Structures are given as C-alpha cells and as structure tokens.
mmCIF file of C-alpha atoms and ligand atoms in Angstrom:
data_model
loop_
_atom_site.group_PDB
_atom_site.id
_atom_site.type_symbol
_atom_site.label_atom_id
_atom_site.label_comp_id
_atom_site.label_asym_id
_atom_site.label_seq_id
_atom_site.Cartn_x
_atom_site.Cartn_y
_atom_site.Cartn_z
ATOM 1 C CA MET A 1 -151.240 40.107 58.276
ATOM 2 C CA ARG A 2 -150.938 39.998 54.487
ATOM 3 C CA CYS A 3 -151.408 43.551 53.295
ATOM 4 C CA THR A 4 -150.263 44.215 49.800
ATOM 5 C CA PHE A 5 -152.586 45.736 47.277
ATOM 6 C CA GLU A 6 -152.020 47.598 44.041
ATOM 7 C CA SER A 7 -152.254 51.359 43.583
ATOM 8 C CA GLY A 8 -152.148 53.398 40.394
ATOM 9 C CA PRO A 9 -150.150 56.589 39.953
ATOM 10 C CA ILE A 10 -152.824 59.308 39.871
ATOM 11 C CA ARG A 11 -156.252 60.459 41.017
ATOM 12 C CA PRO A 12 -158.174 63.700 40.498
ATOM 13 C CA PRO A 13 -157.352 66.445 43.067
ATOM 14 C CA SER A 14 -160.928 66.164 44.363
ATOM 15 C CA GLU A 15 -160.297 62.527 45.331
ATOM 16 C CA ALA A 16 -157.510 63.294 47.801
ATOM 17 C CA LYS A 17 -159.591 61.803 50.644
ATOM 18 C CA SER A 18 -160.736 58.748 48.683
ATOM 19 C CA LEU A 19 -159.737 55.135 49.000
ATOM 20 C CA LEU A 20 -157.881 54.272 45.788
ATOM 21 C CA LEU A 21 -158.842 50.957 44.218
ATOM 22 C CA ARG A 22 -156.978 49.843 41.125
ATOM 23 C CA CYS A 23 -159.381 48.114 38.714
ATOM 24 C CA THR A 24 -157.244 48.225 35.554
ATOM 25 C CA ARG A 25 -153.599 49.077 34.972
ATOM 26 C CA ASN A 26 -152.532 52.146 32.966
ATOM 27 C CA CYS A 27 -154.378 53.585 29.956
ATOM 28 C CA PRO A 28 -155.860 51.580 27.054
ATOM 29 C CA TRP A 29 -155.441 54.591 24.715
ATOM 30 C CA ASN A 30 -152.155 56.132 25.872
ATOM 31 C CA LYS A 31 -151.755 58.361 22.819
ATOM 32 C CA CYS A 32 -152.680 61.860 24.026
ATOM 33 C CA ALA A 33 -149.832 64.173 23.004
ATOM 34 C CA PHE A 34 -149.746 66.088 26.315
ATOM 35 C CA CYS A 35 -149.954 63.102 28.686
ATOM 36 C CA HIS A 36 -146.936 61.465 30.264
ATOM 37 C CA THR A 37 -148.637 59.517 33.047
ATOM 38 C CA TYR A 38 -148.622 56.085 31.443
ATOM 39 C CA LYS A 39 -146.053 56.533 28.676
ATOM 40 C CA GLY A 40 -144.030 53.337 28.328
ATOM 41 C CA GLU A 41 -146.541 51.384 30.435
ATOM 42 C CA LYS A 42 -148.701 48.649 28.969
ATOM 43 C CA PHE A 43 -152.423 48.551 29.641
ATOM 44 C CA SER A 44 -153.789 45.431 31.307
ATOM 45 C CA PHE A 45 -157.009 44.245 32.895
ATOM 46 C CA ARG A 46 -157.141 42.946 36.429
ATOM 47 C CA THR A 47 -159.478 40.058 37.200
ATOM 48 C CA THR A 48 -162.401 40.635 39.525
ATOM 49 C CA ASP A 49 -160.802 38.095 41.879
ATOM 50 C CA GLU A 50 -157.620 40.206 42.050
ATOM 51 C CA ILE A 51 -159.562 43.411 42.654
ATOM 52 C CA LYS A 52 -161.796 41.819 45.278
ATOM 53 C CA ALA A 53 -158.739 40.368 47.001
ATOM 54 C CA ASP A 54 -157.358 43.919 47.237
ATOM 55 C CA ILE A 55 -160.632 45.143 48.752
ATOM 56 C CA ALA A 56 -160.544 42.258 51.235
ATOM 57 C CA ARG A 57 -156.981 43.195 52.225
ATOM 58 C CA MET A 58 -158.015 46.813 52.689
ATOM 59 C CA LYS A 59 -160.876 45.657 54.901
ATOM 60 C CA GLU A 60 -158.481 43.457 56.882
ATOM 61 C CA ILE A 61 -156.198 46.447 57.430
ATOM 62 C CA ALA A 62 -159.112 48.705 58.413
ATOM 63 C CA ASP A 63 -160.303 46.124 60.964
ATOM 64 C CA SER A 64 -156.813 45.700 62.417
ATOM 65 C CA VAL A 65 -156.350 49.479 62.753
ATOM 66 C CA ARG A 66 -159.661 49.717 64.607
ATOM 67 C CA GLU A 67 -158.602 46.838 66.858
ATOM 68 C CA VAL A 68 -155.488 48.818 67.804
ATOM 69 C CA SER A 69 -157.760 51.758 68.598
ATOM 70 C CA TRP A 70 -159.905 49.592 70.909
ATOM 71 C CA ARG A 71 -156.770 48.294 72.647
ATOM 72 C CA MET A 72 -155.679 51.907 73.212
ATOM 73 C CA GLY A 73 -159.052 52.664 74.809
ATOM 74 C CA LEU A 74 -160.255 54.826 71.913
ATOM 75 C CA ALA A 75 -163.358 52.790 71.053
ATOM 76 C CA GLY A 76 -162.436 52.250 67.407
ATOM 77 C CA ALA A 77 -161.697 55.928 66.621
ATOM 78 C CA VAL A 78 -158.739 56.369 64.273
ATOM 79 C CA THR A 79 -156.237 59.030 65.324
ATOM 80 C CA ARG A 80 -152.650 59.756 64.291
ATOM 81 C CA GLU A 81 -151.484 57.957 67.440
ATOM 82 C CA VAL A 82 -153.512 54.886 66.486
ATOM 83 C CA ILE A 83 -152.002 54.927 62.992
ATOM 84 C CA SER A 84 -148.464 55.167 64.397
ATOM 85 C CA ALA A 85 -149.152 52.238 66.714
ATOM 86 C CA ALA A 86 -150.722 50.165 63.905
ATOM 87 C CA ALA A 87 -147.873 50.816 61.451
ATOM 88 C CA ARG A 88 -145.037 49.341 63.509
ATOM 89 C CA ASN A 89 -143.941 46.892 60.819
ATOM 90 C CA PRO A 90 -141.922 48.847 58.208
ATOM 91 C CA GLY A 91 -142.817 46.310 55.497
ATOM 92 C CA GLU A 92 -146.534 47.059 55.854
ATOM 93 C CA ARG A 93 -146.396 50.779 56.523
ATOM 94 C CA GLY A 94 -147.310 52.054 53.034
ATOM 95 C CA GLU A 95 -150.493 49.997 52.841
ATOM 96 C CA ILE A 96 -151.486 50.710 56.456
ATOM 97 C CA PHE A 97 -150.967 54.452 55.995
ATOM 98 C CA ALA A 98 -153.087 54.356 52.812
ATOM 99 C CA VAL A 99 -156.058 52.683 54.477
ATOM 100 C CA ALA A 100 -155.675 54.226 57.946
ATOM 101 C CA GLY A 101 -155.222 57.695 56.432
ATOM 102 C CA TRP A 102 -158.504 57.156 54.597
ATOM 103 C CA LEU A 103 -160.200 56.105 57.868
ATOM 104 C CA LEU A 104 -158.786 59.198 59.581
ATOM 105 C CA GLU A 105 -160.315 61.485 56.920
ATOM 106 C CA GLY A 106 -163.705 59.830 57.294
ATOM 107 C CA PRO A 107 -164.065 56.813 54.998
ATOM 108 C CA ARG A 108 -166.776 58.188 52.753
ATOM 109 C CA SER A 109 -165.439 58.015 49.195
ATOM 110 C CA ALA A 110 -163.528 55.703 46.868
ATOM 111 C CA PHE A 111 -161.905 56.246 43.487
ATOM 112 C CA LEU A 112 -161.437 53.496 40.905
ATOM 113 C CA GLN A 113 -158.073 53.604 39.113
ATOM 114 C CA ASP A 114 -156.497 53.798 36.484
ATOM 115 C CA ALA A 115 -157.361 55.879 33.395
ATOM 116 C CA ASP A 116 -160.488 54.183 32.084
ATOM 117 C CA SER A 117 -162.202 51.739 34.456
ATOM 118 C CA LEU A 118 -165.246 51.488 32.215
ATOM 119 C CA VAL A 119 -163.316 49.340 29.741
ATOM 120 C CA MET A 120 -164.082 46.509 32.157
ATOM 121 C CA LYS A 121 -167.066 44.334 31.341
ATOM 122 C CA THR A 122 -170.128 45.911 32.894
ATOM 123 C CA ASP A 123 -171.136 42.878 34.954
ATOM 124 C CA GLU A 124 -167.588 42.521 36.325
ATOM 125 C CA LEU A 125 -167.365 46.187 37.295
ATOM 126 C CA CYS A 126 -170.814 45.949 38.914
ATOM 127 C CA ASP A 127 -169.576 42.935 40.879
ATOM 128 C CA VAL A 128 -166.564 44.937 42.103
ATOM 129 C CA LEU A 129 -168.725 47.938 43.030
ATOM 130 C CA ARG A 130 -171.149 45.811 45.006
ATOM 131 C CA PHE A 131 -168.340 44.030 46.846
ATOM 132 C CA LEU A 132 -166.638 47.331 47.684
ATOM 133 C CA ARG A 133 -169.889 48.788 49.030
ATOM 134 C CA ALA A 134 -170.585 45.641 51.069
ATOM 135 C CA GLN A 135 -167.110 45.630 52.659
ATOM 136 C CA PHE A 136 -167.179 49.362 53.403
ATOM 137 C CA PRO A 137 -170.794 50.457 54.057
ATOM 138 C CA SER A 138 -169.543 53.905 55.134
ATOM 139 C CA ILE A 139 -168.734 54.766 51.492
ATOM 140 C CA GLU A 140 -171.146 57.382 50.182
ATOM 141 C CA ARG A 141 -169.497 58.134 46.830
ATOM 142 C CA VAL A 142 -167.590 56.048 44.273
ATOM 143 C CA THR A 143 -166.021 57.786 41.285
ATOM 144 C CA THR A 144 -163.752 56.897 38.376
ATOM 145 C CA TYR A 145 -161.978 58.248 35.319
ATOM 146 C CA ALA A 146 -163.293 57.135 31.936
ATOM 147 C CA ARG A 147 -162.634 57.977 28.300
ATOM 148 C CA ALA A 148 -165.519 59.521 26.393
ATOM 149 C CA ARG A 149 -165.396 56.839 23.690
ATOM 150 C CA THR A 150 -165.590 54.071 26.254
ATOM 151 C CA VAL A 151 -168.528 55.765 27.959
ATOM 152 C CA ALA A 152 -170.400 56.234 24.674
ATOM 153 C CA HIS A 153 -169.716 52.601 23.772
ATOM 154 C CA LYS A 154 -171.163 51.434 27.106
ATOM 155 C CA GLY A 155 -174.482 53.156 26.443
ATOM 156 C CA VAL A 156 -177.132 54.349 28.852
ATOM 157 C CA SER A 157 -178.467 50.975 30.013
ATOM 158 C CA ASP A 158 -175.022 49.686 31.075
ATOM 159 C CA LEU A 159 -174.276 53.023 32.714
ATOM 160 C CA LYS A 160 -177.542 52.723 34.631
ATOM 161 C CA ALA A 161 -176.508 49.251 35.802
ATOM 162 C CA LEU A 162 -173.226 50.732 37.066
ATOM 163 C CA ARG A 163 -175.152 53.499 38.810
ATOM 164 C CA GLU A 164 -177.340 50.924 40.539
ATOM 165 C CA ALA A 165 -174.267 48.924 41.568
ATOM 166 C CA GLY A 166 -172.808 52.001 43.236
ATOM 167 C CA LEU A 167 -170.943 54.218 40.751
ATOM 168 C CA ASP A 168 -171.786 57.842 41.532
ATOM 169 C CA ARG A 169 -169.538 60.019 39.389
ATOM 170 C CA ILE A 170 -167.439 59.788 36.221
ATOM 171 C CA HIS A 171 -164.517 62.121 35.528
ATOM 172 C CA ILE A 172 -163.942 62.572 31.792
ATOM 173 C CA GLY A 173 -160.852 64.280 30.411
ATOM 174 C CA MET A 174 -162.628 66.275 27.726
ATOM 175 C CA GLU A 175 -159.605 68.606 27.403
ATOM 176 C CA SER A 176 -161.208 70.426 24.438
ATOM 177 C CA GLY A 177 -164.464 70.681 22.543
ATOM 178 C CA SER A 178 -162.697 71.714 19.339
ATOM 179 C CA ASP A 179 -162.174 68.998 16.733
ATOM 180 C CA GLU A 180 -159.038 70.797 15.533
ATOM 181 C CA VAL A 181 -157.504 70.745 19.004
ATOM 182 C CA LEU A 182 -158.638 67.184 19.746
ATOM 183 C CA LYS A 183 -157.004 66.027 16.509
ATOM 184 C CA LEU A 184 -153.846 68.025 17.185
ATOM 185 C CA VAL A 185 -153.336 66.324 20.564
ATOM 186 C CA LYS A 186 -154.546 62.875 19.435
ATOM 187 C CA LYS A 187 -157.300 62.660 22.005
ATOM 188 C CA GLY A 188 -159.046 59.970 19.960
ATOM 189 C CA VAL A 189 -162.504 61.489 20.272
ATOM 190 C CA THR A 190 -164.458 64.242 18.536
ATOM 191 C CA ALA A 191 -166.497 67.088 19.987
ATOM 192 C CA ALA A 192 -169.659 65.188 19.008
ATOM 193 C CA GLY A 193 -168.286 62.122 20.788
ATOM 194 C CA HIS A 194 -167.781 64.165 23.955
ATOM 195 C CA ALA A 195 -171.336 65.460 23.757
ATOM 196 C CA GLU A 196 -172.706 61.932 23.238
ATOM 197 C CA ALA A 197 -170.720 60.501 26.162
ATOM 198 C CA GLY A 198 -171.657 63.357 28.481
ATOM 199 C CA GLY A 199 -175.321 62.995 27.570
ATOM 200 C CA ALA A 200 -175.228 59.239 28.263
ATOM 201 C CA VAL A 201 -173.667 59.718 31.712
ATOM 202 C CA LYS A 202 -176.311 62.232 32.671
ATOM 203 C CA ALA A 203 -179.151 60.135 31.239
ATOM 204 C CA ALA A 204 -177.963 57.259 33.441
ATOM 205 C CA GLY A 205 -178.220 59.461 36.544
ATOM 206 C CA ILE A 206 -174.465 59.505 37.183
ATOM 207 C CA GLU A 207 -172.700 62.730 38.144
ATOM 208 C CA LEU A 208 -170.473 64.051 35.382
ATOM 209 C CA SER A 209 -167.189 65.866 35.878
ATOM 210 C CA GLU A 210 -165.593 67.217 32.683
ATOM 211 C CA TYR A 211 -161.960 68.377 32.621
ATOM 212 C CA TRP A 212 -161.091 71.270 30.344
ATOM 213 C CA MET A 213 -157.435 72.102 29.642
ATOM 214 C CA PRO A 214 -156.769 75.835 29.165
ATOM 215 C CA GLY A 215 -153.885 76.457 26.746
ATOM 216 C CA LEU A 216 -154.199 73.144 24.900
ATOM 217 C CA GLY A 217 -154.885 74.783 21.522
ATOM 218 C CA GLY A 218 -151.644 76.697 21.737
ATOM 219 C CA ARG A 219 -151.602 80.321 20.643
ATOM 220 C CA ALA A 220 -152.945 79.462 17.180
ATOM 221 C CA LEU A 221 -156.146 77.717 18.326
ATOM 222 C CA SER A 222 -156.716 79.526 21.609
ATOM 223 C CA LYS A 223 -159.936 81.217 20.579
ATOM 224 C CA VAL A 224 -161.535 78.225 18.885
ATOM 225 C CA HIS A 225 -160.476 76.041 21.844
ATOM 226 C CA ALA A 226 -162.251 78.341 24.309
ATOM 227 C CA VAL A 227 -165.403 78.913 22.291
ATOM 228 C CA GLU A 228 -166.005 75.382 20.994
ATOM 229 C CA SER A 229 -165.211 73.774 24.353
ATOM 230 C CA ALA A 230 -167.804 76.013 25.996
ATOM 231 C CA HIS A 231 -170.345 75.075 23.323
ATOM 232 C CA VAL A 232 -169.890 71.329 23.926
ATOM 233 C CA LEU A 233 -170.300 71.896 27.652
ATOM 234 C CA ASN A 234 -173.396 74.026 27.018
ATOM 235 C CA ALA A 235 -174.892 71.036 25.195
ATOM 236 C CA VAL A 236 -174.042 68.638 28.038
ATOM 237 C CA ASP A 237 -174.528 70.747 31.203
ATOM 238 C CA PRO A 238 -172.177 68.594 33.333
ATOM 239 C CA HIS A 239 -172.318 68.716 37.113
ATOM 240 C CA PHE A 240 -168.689 69.872 37.263
ATOM 241 C CA ILE A 241 -166.343 71.674 34.875
ATOM 242 C CA ARG A 242 -162.810 71.307 36.192
ATOM 243 C CA LEU A 243 -159.918 73.368 34.909
ATOM 244 C CA ARG A 244 -156.426 71.921 34.594
ATOM 245 C CA SER A 245 -154.117 74.310 32.778
ATOM 246 C CA ILE A 246 -151.674 72.964 30.236
ATOM 247 C CA ALA A 247 -148.221 71.717 31.167
ATOM 248 C CA ILE A 248 -145.818 70.245 28.658
ATOM 249 C CA PRO A 249 -143.892 67.380 30.245
ATOM 250 C CA PRO A 250 -140.623 66.212 28.667
ATOM 251 C CA GLY A 251 -140.990 62.885 26.906
ATOM 252 C CA THR A 252 -144.370 63.700 25.402
ATOM 253 C CA PRO A 253 -145.100 64.347 21.712
ATOM 254 C CA LEU A 254 -146.358 67.821 22.667
ATOM 255 C CA PHE A 255 -142.983 68.621 24.211
ATOM 256 C CA ASP A 256 -141.308 67.822 20.883
ATOM 257 C CA MET A 257 -143.898 69.934 19.032
ATOM 258 C CA TRP A 258 -143.220 72.808 21.433
ATOM 259 C CA ARG A 259 -139.450 72.526 21.101
ATOM 260 C CA SER A 260 -139.667 72.446 17.289
ATOM 261 C CA GLY A 261 -141.922 75.520 17.229
ATOM 262 C CA GLU A 262 -144.864 73.573 15.813
ATOM 263 C CA PHE A 263 -146.804 74.287 19.018
ATOM 264 C CA ILE A 264 -146.585 77.700 20.664
ATOM 265 C CA LYS A 265 -147.621 77.601 24.296
ATOM 266 C CA PRO A 266 -149.682 80.609 25.342
ATOM 267 C CA SER A 267 -148.302 82.690 28.209
ATOM 268 C CA ASP A 268 -150.020 82.626 31.607
ATOM 269 C CA ASP A 269 -151.759 85.912 30.800
ATOM 270 C CA GLU A 270 -152.940 84.614 27.426
ATOM 271 C CA ILE A 271 -154.321 81.525 29.158
ATOM 272 C CA VAL A 272 -156.183 83.697 31.670
ATOM 273 C CA ALA A 273 -157.697 85.645 28.740
ATOM 274 C CA GLU A 274 -158.623 82.311 27.103
ATOM 275 C CA ILE A 275 -160.363 81.206 30.312
ATOM 276 C CA ARG A 276 -162.252 84.497 30.337
ATOM 277 C CA LEU A 277 -163.564 83.857 26.825
ATOM 278 C CA PHE A 278 -164.462 80.281 27.777
ATOM 279 C CA VAL A 279 -166.438 81.370 30.853
ATOM 280 C CA GLU A 280 -168.103 84.150 28.867
ATOM 281 C CA GLU A 281 -169.318 81.569 26.330
ATOM 282 C CA LEU A 282 -170.765 79.173 28.943
ATOM 283 C CA ASP A 283 -174.476 79.705 28.744
ATOM 284 C CA GLY A 284 -177.722 78.095 29.883
ATOM 285 C CA ILE A 285 -176.037 75.549 32.187
ATOM 286 C CA HIS A 286 -175.859 74.937 35.921
ATOM 287 C CA SER A 287 -172.395 73.414 36.280
ATOM 288 C CA ARG A 288 -170.007 74.057 39.143
ATOM 289 C CA ILE A 289 -166.706 75.406 37.818
ATOM 290 C CA VAL A 290 -163.766 74.133 39.858
ATOM 291 C CA SER A 291 -160.175 75.374 39.727
ATOM 292 C CA ASP A 292 -158.542 72.958 42.146
ATOM 293 C CA HIS A 293 -155.353 72.094 40.268
ATOM 294 C CA ILE A 294 -152.047 73.634 41.292
ATOM 295 C CA LEU A 295 -151.275 74.305 37.611
ATOM 296 C CA ASN A 296 -154.120 76.848 37.455
ATOM 297 C CA LEU A 297 -153.062 80.431 38.100
ATOM 298 C CA LEU A 298 -156.379 81.723 39.476
ATOM 299 C CA GLU A 299 -158.128 79.752 42.219
ATOM 300 C CA GLU A 300 -160.898 82.353 42.097
ATOM 301 C CA VAL A 301 -162.302 80.834 38.902
ATOM 302 C CA GLU A 302 -164.749 78.816 40.993
ATOM 303 C CA GLY A 303 -168.495 78.932 41.389
ATOM 304 C CA VAL A 304 -171.863 77.690 40.265
ATOM 305 C CA LEU A 305 -173.349 78.815 36.969
ATOM 306 C CA PRO A 306 -175.170 80.937 36.136
ATOM 307 C CA ASP A 307 -175.237 82.926 39.406
ATOM 308 C CA ASP A 308 -171.472 83.099 39.961
ATOM 309 C CA LYS A 309 -170.514 83.902 36.372
ATOM 310 C CA PRO A 310 -170.330 87.699 36.906
ATOM 311 C CA ARG A 311 -168.116 87.217 39.977
ATOM 312 C CA ILE A 312 -165.821 84.786 38.161
ATOM 313 C CA LEU A 313 -165.448 87.157 35.222
ATOM 314 C CA ALA A 314 -164.804 90.044 37.626
ATOM 315 C CA SER A 315 -161.998 88.030 39.293
ATOM 316 C CA ILE A 316 -160.396 87.375 35.935
ATOM 317 C CA ASP A 317 -160.693 91.043 34.966
ATOM 318 C CA ARG A 318 -159.198 92.043 38.296
ATOM 319 C CA TYR A 319 -156.110 89.995 37.448
ATOM 320 C CA LEU A 320 -155.891 91.190 33.834
ATOM 321 C CA ASP A 321 -156.221 94.828 34.980
ATOM 322 C CA LEU A 322 -153.321 94.589 37.454
ATOM 323 C CA PRO A 323 -150.212 96.653 36.634
ATOM 324 C CA PRO A 324 -147.689 94.450 34.728
ATOM 325 C CA ARG A 325 -145.304 94.220 37.695
ATOM 326 C CA ASP A 326 -148.097 93.097 40.044
ATOM 327 C CA ARG A 327 -149.026 90.353 37.580
ATOM 328 C CA VAL A 328 -145.423 89.170 37.545
ATOM 329 C CA VAL A 329 -145.274 89.246 41.364
ATOM 330 C CA PHE A 330 -148.556 87.322 41.621
ATOM 331 C CA LYS A 331 -147.514 84.653 39.127
ATOM 332 C CA LEU A 332 -144.249 83.991 40.891
ATOM 333 C CA GLY A 333 -145.896 84.112 44.332
ATOM 334 C CA ARG A 334 -148.582 81.670 43.236
ATOM 335 C CA ARG A 335 -146.157 79.267 41.593
ATOM 336 C CA THR A 336 -143.887 79.236 44.629
ATOM 337 C CA GLY A 337 -146.719 78.745 47.142
ATOM 338 C CA ARG A 338 -146.522 82.234 48.706
ATOM 339 C CA PHE A 339 -149.887 83.316 47.294
ATOM 340 C CA ARG A 340 -153.086 81.402 46.732
ATOM 341 C CA VAL A 341 -155.515 84.120 45.697
ATOM 342 C CA LEU A 342 -155.276 87.683 44.372
ATOM 343 C CA ASP A 343 -156.017 89.170 47.817
ATOM 344 C CA ASP A 344 -152.695 87.702 48.962
ATOM 345 C CA LEU A 345 -150.970 90.481 46.978
ATOM 346 C CA THR A 346 -151.826 92.774 49.911
ATOM 347 C CA ASP A 347 -149.941 90.499 52.335
ATOM 348 C CA ALA A 348 -146.852 92.657 52.827
ATOM 349 C CA GLY A 349 -144.664 89.808 54.123
ATOM 350 C CA ALA A 350 -145.533 87.395 51.309
ATOM 351 C CA ARG A 351 -145.093 90.135 48.755
ATOM 352 C CA ALA A 352 -141.682 91.174 50.106
ATOM 353 C CA GLY A 353 -140.543 87.535 50.069
ATOM 354 C CA THR A 354 -141.707 87.135 46.473
ATOM 355 C CA GLU A 355 -139.985 90.333 45.332
ATOM 356 C CA GLN A 356 -136.764 89.206 46.992
ATOM 357 C CA LEU A 357 -137.048 85.893 45.143
ATOM 358 C CA MET A 358 -137.597 87.792 41.889
ATOM 359 C CA ASP A 359 -134.285 89.576 42.430
ATOM 360 C CA GLU A 360 -132.499 86.313 43.278
ATOM 361 C CA MET A 361 -133.901 84.569 40.193
ATOM 362 C CA GLY A 362 -133.225 87.501 37.905
ATOM 363 C CA VAL A 363 -136.928 87.895 37.095
ATOM 364 C CA LYS A 364 -137.503 91.379 35.719
ATOM 365 C CA ASP A 365 -140.496 91.055 33.461
ATOM 366 C CA ASP A 366 -142.916 88.630 31.824
ATOM 367 C CA GLN A 367 -140.344 87.096 29.527
ATOM 368 C CA THR A 368 -137.778 86.274 32.209
ATOM 369 C CA LEU A 369 -140.594 85.019 34.419
ATOM 370 C CA GLU A 370 -141.970 82.722 31.692
ATOM 371 C CA GLU A 371 -138.506 81.172 31.285
ATOM 372 C CA GLN A 372 -138.256 80.502 35.021
ATOM 373 C CA MET A 373 -141.905 79.370 35.203
ATOM 374 C CA THR A 374 -141.313 76.631 32.657
ATOM 375 C CA THR A 375 -138.750 75.114 34.976
ATOM 376 C CA LEU A 376 -140.960 75.542 38.060
ATOM 377 C CA MET A 377 -144.073 74.118 36.395
ATOM 378 C CA MET A 378 -142.253 70.881 35.644
ATOM 379 C CA ARG A 379 -142.110 70.248 39.389
ATOM 380 C CA PHE A 380 -145.917 70.098 39.611
ATOM 381 C CA ILE A 381 -146.559 67.794 36.643
HETATM 382 S S1 SF4 B 1 -156.809 59.042 27.833
HETATM 383 FE FE1 SF4 B 1 -156.108 60.109 29.691
HETATM 384 S S2 SF4 B 1 -154.555 58.777 30.621
HETATM 385 FE FE2 SF4 B 1 -154.879 58.070 28.498
HETATM 386 S S3 SF4 B 1 -153.288 59.082 27.314
HETATM 387 FE FE3 SF4 B 1 -155.119 60.384 27.213
HETATM 388 S S4 SF4 B 1 -154.921 61.857 28.932
HETATM 389 FE FE4 SF4 B 1 -153.442 60.172 29.282
#
C-alpha cells in the first residue's frame, strides 16, 4: 500500500481530533513579529491533484484499517489493537497512526492546513472540499485557518460557495483589535480589516473563531490592546473568541525587541488583569470564550456571553485576590502540569509537590518565578 501524504506543523487545539489535510504549504505572509512557525519556510501552493491524491491515500488507509478490523472479528470497529495490527510496517506507521487515530476518535472533523487555505482559488478549494466530503461521508465539520485580509478579499459570495462545498468554520488569528498593536507586530491587517473579514465570514453562514493574544501589546499598550480588541469583537460577534497568551520564541523579531527592551512583556498577573479588562469590555455579543491553550494561565476563562460573563470575571478576581504566595504556587503548579484550575490549590498533595519544586528551583517570589517561567514557557511554544 502506498501511504505517504503531507502534513503541516500545526493545528488549533480544538482540532486535536481532526483529520489534517494540507492544502497549501506554510504561510503566504510570514511576517508577524511573534510567530516562529513558518520562519525560514517558503510558501507554496499544492495542486488540487496533489491534495486529492492525499485524500485518496487517507481513504485507502482507512479502508485497510477497517479490513484488519473485520479480519479480527470486530466488524470494522477501530480499536487500539486493530491499529497495532494494521501498523506492522514501520515505514508506514506514521501515516497509519494519523488516519487510524482519527478513526478511533470518531471520524467527524477535518482541518485544512497550513496558515491560510483561503489563498487557494475558490473553485479549486471547493473541488477539494467536495472530494473530501465524498470520500469521508462521516465528516460533519471542516475548518481552516485564514488571514483576515485573504478572507476580506474573497468576499461574501465566494465564502458562500465554500460554505456550500463543505467549509464550516474559519479560525482567524486576530491577535489584536488595536491598530497600534497590529502595526507593532506586523500583522498586516488593521482593526477595520478584521471587522470586515469577520462580518463577511458570518454573512456567508460560516462559523467564525477569532484568536485574541493577551499580552501582545506589551506593558505599554496593554490597556488599548484589551479595550480595542473587545470593541472589534463587539462589532463582529464571532461564534468563538479563543485566548492564546503571548509567548516570545527565540528567532522571532519580537524576541529581539524584548531582549533590547523595546518590548516589555507583561507579567502573568498583568496579563490576567488585561484579560479582565478585555472581558469587561465585551458587550452585546453571544460568543463562546474558550481558553484551551496551555499558554493560558486560567482555564476558567471559559463560557458563553453574556450569561457567563459574571462568572468569568469572578474567576479572574478570585485569582487576583489570592495572597501573593498562593499566586506564585498556582502559576508554577499550572505551568508544570500539577494544577489545571484554581480549585486544585486545595489539593494538598499537588500543592506540597509544587512547593517542594519551588524550593528546588529557588523560586521565592514573583520575580524569581518569572525568570524560571520564561524558560518553562519555551517548552510549550
Ligand atoms: S499570518 Fe499566522 S502563520 Fe502567518 S506569520 Fe502571521 S501568525 Fe504566523
């Protein structure tokens, strides 16, 4: 069996159970100051024939895995035992695990890679979507990343055509709704451009997921970043607002700005206060706020507006009102996987383990913790 197909490097956290289909390679913009994902990589299109050949290979693998299941007397059900039996050939294991793992999770969603699939010609992307849906009728949801400028350039009628061909949701890295911040990080789009793109996606009947990056304005633009981002989102009312707190990877322009002192990264507590202001400013919308990225300190910042806003703000206040030492313990516990939510602070075992680690690392206060956190955060980028 021939089973090689391309995969890109990333997907949104919410697409962990999705089949990953690479439609273009890398990012056609590749200039955002905070982003290291495609640095040094050249953008290129893939032909529809190449993409469809990948889908056909995935289908071939799915069929062969199910055949193994039938031979094992499991009537086509995919279990871990079936996957082990199907992946005997070491040369094919990666691809078989990718497709069989998707079958195991329930093959209901697919994600189109890489950074901006909508740069493809609309009729070609529609062709790919239709072929994907035909090969895998179990798919209920197809999503992709796209840049706001590309989306706005497509326009509502092309977006509607994509919706009809089977595109259900677009993830846009808004990052900020402040023109000052967007310019600082070379996002290549304005706040008005974000609002236009978001409006077009919604007018086409496609679900819209907007990523906001707490901390991206640095200390200097923290307030304007929170307030103006909320105002853009108030104008758009996206289905999802997803938080992904700032990280500053080495090799990015933002890293150099940070090292030179041009950019001052807010502390974790300052970022939490910034998120509070952001949530406070969200008004008149019905979005679901999602905090599903490991870089976020508080998982509790989750819920549907407007009903859950008081609870979200109360969770943030609960953290900000903790005694300073408890905040340090929580931050370290969260970053080292001992804690997930604030209630975990009452877990005596996890707390004792975290406090022991604090002693071993020489963490005494916020400043020593921030120094250690910088090193730890790099592991999750
Ligand atoms: S558009 Fe997205 S993938 Fe491209 S450089 Fe910016 S953040 Fe990175």
